[in-house]
Structure formats: C-alpha cells, structure tokens
Coordinates of C-alpha atoms in Angstrom, one line a residue:
Chain A
X1492 CA 6.1 17.3 -1.2
X1493 CA 5.9 21.0 -0.5
X1494 CA 7.6 23.3 1.9
X1495 CA 5.4 25.6 3.8
X1496 CA 6.6 27.9 6.5
X1497 CA 4.8 29.9 9.1
X1498 CA 5.8 32.9 11.2
X1499 CA 5.7 33.2 14.1
X1500 CA 5.8 29.7 15.5
X1501 CA 4.2 31.0 18.7
X1502 CA 2.8 34.2 20.0
X1503 CA 1.4 35.4 23.3
X1504 CA -0.7 38.6 23.3
X1505 CA -3.0 40.6 25.5
X1506 CA -6.7 40.5 25.0
X1507 CA -7.9 43.1 22.5
X1508 CA -4.8 43.2 20.4
X1509 CA -4.4 42.0 16.8
X1510 CA -2.0 39.3 15.7
X1511 CA -0.7 38.6 12.2
X1512 CA 0.4 35.2 11.1
X1513 CA 2.3 34.7 7.9
X1514 CA 2.2 31.6 5.7
X1515 CA 4.7 31.1 2.9
X1516 CA 4.9 28.5 0.2
X1517 CA 8.6 28.1 -0.3
X1518 CA 9.0 25.9 -3.4
X1519 CA 6.1 26.7 -5.7
X1520 CA 3.5 29.4 -6.4
X1521 CA 0.2 28.8 -4.6
X1522 CA -2.9 30.5 -5.9
X1523 CA -4.8 29.0 -3.1
X1524 CA -3.9 28.5 0.5
X1525 CA -6.0 27.2 3.4
X1526 CA -6.2 28.3 7.0
X1527 CA -7.1 25.8 9.7
X1528 CA -7.6 26.0 13.4
X1529 CA -7.0 23.2 15.8
X1530 CA -8.0 23.2 19.5
X1531 CA -6.2 20.9 21.9
X1532 CA -6.8 17.2 21.2
X1533 CA -9.3 18.1 18.4
X1534 CA -9.3 17.7 14.7
X1535 CA -8.4 20.2 12.0
X1536 CA -11.1 22.7 11.2
X1537 CA -11.0 24.7 8.0
X1538 CA -11.5 28.3 8.6
X1539 CA -11.1 29.8 5.2
X1540 CA -9.6 29.4 1.7
X1541 CA -7.2 32.1 0.7
X1542 CA -7.2 33.1 -2.9
X1543 CA -4.4 35.1 -4.5
X1544 CA -5.7 38.4 -5.8
X1545 CA -9.3 38.0 -4.6
X1546 CA -11.3 37.7 -1.4
X1547 CA -11.0 34.7 0.9
X1548 CA -13.8 32.2 1.2
X1549 CA -14.8 31.7 4.8
X1550 CA -16.3 28.6 6.3
X1551 CA -19.7 28.8 8.0
X1552 CA -19.4 30.3 11.5
X1553 CA -16.0 31.9 10.9
X1554 CA -16.2 35.7 11.2
X1555 CA -14.5 37.3 8.3
X1556 CA -14.1 40.6 10.0
X1557 CA -12.3 39.0 12.9
X1558 CA -10.1 36.7 10.9
X1559 CA -8.7 38.9 8.1
X1560 CA -6.9 37.1 5.3
X1561 CA -4.7 38.7 2.7
X1562 CA -3.2 36.7 -0.1
X1563 CA -1.1 39.4 -1.8
X1564 CA 1.3 37.2 -3.6
X1565 CA 1.6 33.7 -5.0
X1566 CA 3.8 32.7 -2.1
X1567 CA 2.4 34.6 0.9
X1568 CA -0.9 34.5 2.7
X1569 CA -1.5 36.3 6.1
X1570 CA -4.1 35.7 8.7
X1571 CA -4.8 38.5 11.1
X1572 CA -6.7 37.8 14.3
X1573 CA -8.3 41.1 15.2
X1574 CA -9.2 42.1 18.7
X1575 CA -8.1 38.7 20.0
X1576 CA -9.7 37.2 23.0
X1577 CA -8.8 34.2 25.1
X1578 CA -11.2 32.0 23.2
X1579 CA -9.2 32.6 20.1
X1580 CA -6.2 30.8 21.7
X1581 CA -5.5 27.9 19.4
X1582 CA -3.1 26.3 17.0
X1583 CA -3.4 28.0 13.5
X1584 CA -2.1 26.0 10.6
X1585 CA -1.9 27.0 6.9
X1586 CA -1.8 24.5 4.1
X1587 CA -1.2 24.4 0.3
X1588 CA -1.9 22.0 -2.5
X1589 CA 0.9 21.4 -4.9
X1590 CA -0.5 21.5 -8.5
X1591 CA 2.7 19.9 -9.7
X1592 CA 1.8 16.6 -7.9
X1593 CA -1.6 16.1 -9.4
X1594 CA -3.2 18.8 -7.3
X1595 CA -4.7 16.6 -4.6
X1596 CA -1.8 16.4 -2.2
X1597 CA -2.2 19.0 0.5
X1598 CA 0.7 20.0 2.7
X1599 CA 0.7 21.8 6.0
X1600 CA 2.9 24.4 7.6
X1601 CA 4.4 23.9 11.1
X1602 CA 1.6 25.8 12.8
X1603 CA 1.4 28.9 15.0
X1604 CA 0.4 28.6 18.6
X1605 CA -1.6 31.6 19.7
X1606 CA -2.2 32.3 23.3
X1607 CA -4.3 35.3 24.3
X1608 CA -4.1 36.4 27.9
Chain B
X438 CA -21.8 19.2 6.8
X439 CA -20.1 16.1 5.5
X440 CA -18.5 13.9 8.2
X441 CA -15.6 11.5 8.2
X442 CA -15.9 9.1 11.1
X443 CA -12.6 7.9 12.5
X444 CA -12.0 5.1 15.1
X445 CA -10.6 4.3 17.5
X446 CA -10.1 7.6 19.3
X447 CA -7.0 6.3 21.0
X448 CA -4.9 3.2 20.6
X449 CA -2.2 1.5 22.6
X450 CA 0.0 -1.0 20.9
X451 CA 3.0 -3.0 21.9
X452 CA 6.2 -2.4 20.0
X453 CA 6.2 -4.7 17.0
X454 CA 2.5 -5.0 16.9
X455 CA 0.0 -3.9 14.2
X456 CA -1.9 -0.6 14.6
X457 CA -5.1 -0.3 12.7
X458 CA -7.1 2.9 12.3
X459 CA -10.4 3.0 10.4
X460 CA -12.3 5.8 8.6
X461 CA -15.7 6.0 7.0
X462 CA -17.0 8.7 4.8
X463 CA -20.3 9.8 3.4
X464 CA -19.7 11.2 -0.1
X465 CA -16.6 12.4 -1.8
X466 CA -15.8 14.7 -4.6
X467 CA -13.4 12.0 -6.0
X468 CA -11.6 9.0 -4.6
X469 CA -8.4 10.2 -3.0
X470 CA -7.8 9.5 0.7
X471 CA -4.8 10.8 2.5
X472 CA -3.6 10.0 6.0
X473 CA -1.7 12.6 8.1
X474 CA 0.6 12.1 11.0
X475 CA 0.9 14.8 13.6
X476 CA 3.3 15.1 16.5
X477 CA 2.6 17.4 19.5
X478 CA 3.1 21.0 18.6
X479 CA 3.8 20.3 14.9
X480 CA 1.7 20.6 11.8
X481 CA 0.3 17.5 10.2
X482 CA 2.5 15.7 7.8
X483 CA 1.2 13.8 4.8
X484 CA 2.0 10.1 5.5
X485 CA 0.4 8.1 2.7
X486 CA -2.5 8.5 0.3
X487 CA -4.5 6.2 -1.9
X488 CA -6.1 6.8 -5.3
X489 CA -9.1 5.1 -6.8
X490 CA -7.2 2.8 -9.2
X491 CA -6.1 0.5 -6.4
X492 CA -7.7 -1.0 -3.3
X493 CA -4.5 -1.1 -1.3
X494 CA -1.3 0.9 -1.2
X495 CA 1.8 0.1 0.8
X496 CA 4.7 2.3 1.6
X497 CA 7.2 0.7 4.0
X498 CA 5.4 -0.3 7.2
X499 CA 2.3 1.8 6.3
X500 CA -0.6 0.3 4.3
X501 CA -3.9 1.9 3.3
X502 CA -6.8 -0.4 2.4
X503 CA -9.8 1.1 0.6
X504 CA -13.3 -0.4 0.3
X505 CA -15.3 1.8 -2.1
X506 CA -18.6 -0.1 -1.7
X507 CA -18.5 0.3 2.0
X508 CA -17.1 3.8 1.9
X509 CA -14.4 2.9 4.2
X510 CA -10.6 3.1 4.3
X511 CA -8.1 2.1 6.9
X512 CA -4.4 2.6 7.9
X513 CA -2.3 -0.3 9.0
X514 CA 1.0 0.3 10.7
X515 CA 3.0 -2.9 10.7
X516 CA 5.8 -3.5 13.2
X517 CA 4.7 -0.4 15.2
X518 CA 7.6 1.5 16.8
X519 CA 7.6 4.0 19.7
X520 CA 8.5 6.6 17.1
X521 CA 5.1 6.1 15.5
X522 CA 3.4 7.5 18.6
X523 CA 1.5 10.4 17.3
X524 CA -2.0 11.5 16.3
X525 CA -3.2 10.2 12.9
X526 CA -5.9 11.9 10.8
X527 CA -7.7 10.6 7.8
X528 CA -9.3 12.9 5.3
X529 CA -11.7 12.8 2.4
X530 CA -12.3 15.4 -0.3
X531 CA -15.8 16.9 -0.3
X532 CA -17.3 19.3 -2.8
X533 CA -17.7 23.0 -2.1
X534 CA -20.9 24.5 -3.4
X535 CA -18.6 26.5 -5.7
X536 CA -17.5 23.3 -7.4
X537 CA -14.1 23.1 -5.8
X538 CA -13.3 20.8 -3.0
X539 CA -12.0 20.8 0.5
X540 CA -10.7 18.1 2.8
X541 CA -12.8 17.0 5.7
X542 CA -10.7 15.5 8.5
X543 CA -11.5 12.7 10.8
X544 CA -11.5 13.3 14.5
X545 CA -8.0 11.8 14.9
X546 CA -6.5 8.7 16.6
X547 CA -3.9 9.1 19.3
X548 CA -1.5 6.2 18.9
X549 CA 0.9 5.2 21.7
X550 CA 3.4 2.5 21.0
X551 CA 4.9 1.0 24.1
X552 CA 8.6 0.2 24.1

C-alpha cells in the first residue's frame, strides 16, 4: 500500500479566514497527488490534481483562486481554502498513486474535517 | 461527465449473510476496478481491486466479479460481520482530456450488518 498523512485532522475556523491542509506521502515520492472533497453521505468528488513543480489541474466548477494547491516537493502537497465560507465545510481528502505497485492503486489519506462558522 | 452507477444505496444484512453491491460504468481508460471501504470520519481504504485478465478475484471473504460485456462489476462480502458495517465505493478509471486518467467513484453503499 501507501502511507498518506494529512494535517490537521480537523479544523474549525471563522468565515473569511484561510485554512491550509497538508498532505504527505510518507513512503514514496509522489509526483502527482489528488485532492477530493466529500460532503456528508455523498461520494468522493475530485477537486484537482496536484503536480509537483507545476500548476495544479482543477476539475470543472472548482475555483482555482479559492482552492490554492502547492506541490512544492515530491512528498508534500498543500491545499489552502481561501476566504472560507460555511458552504466550504466538508471533508477534504488527499490521495496518491503508488507507481511501484503498477501505478493504478490509489491510496487515500485520513482526511481533514473543515468546519467554517 | 462519465458516471459510475452503484446500487443499492443502502443495505442491511444479518451477520453471516452475503452482502452484494453492484456497479455499472460507461467507458473506462483501462480495465482496473477498485473497491474502497470507508468508516465514518476516516479516509477510504483500498479493499480489493480486479484487473482485466480475470473475471473474478477473491481475497478472504471479499470477492469481485467482473462482466466486461455488460460493463458491470460487483462486490460480494461472504459471511458478513458487524465490523464490515461501513460505506463502500466502487471506482472506474476514466480518461482525462490530457491523456491521463482519473477515478470516477460510485455514489456509495452504506452497509449495516446486524449482530
């Protein structure tokens, strides 16, 4: 498998503030990481693909200026929710694919619960 | 947008029974179909996956069946246990316009196994 960590595991913030979520690939270098958002009792929705050393690729309908992604190293990607509002409250999960296992297996982090008051 | 249709939405099974979850896809980048198990408040965990060279894969109590002509695959949980109570997601790889691929997830099945 692959070990993926996220920090923080949960965060509560006031409306209008920015929140940064870190995702780390602990046992291999990941040139690509994926950020998902999951609302209660709903499926996983891909927000963006984070590429090391280049710009992230955002899914249709996801505001790139609101959800800033930085993939500065092969083991770390960050998602910053800027000017967060209550509707941004969700479960944010990052994911990586392990190229050493054929490249198809995708593993998820433990998730970050964001609550915006 | 490609879709992966998953059913049922929820499922209640007696302990020791068989849980069956079905998924249907439209088109895929290649034949590789994973299933994920998610407990409340946790990230999804890769449970089992099937590749195109077989029509069925079994790992312990978990079995995937794959029907390429029907574009369907299913998860069977034999001897279901209360600890299996979770939400299960199927996924299928779909092509990006850039030539890479992304996984499209089913809508999820909430399984409850009664003790």
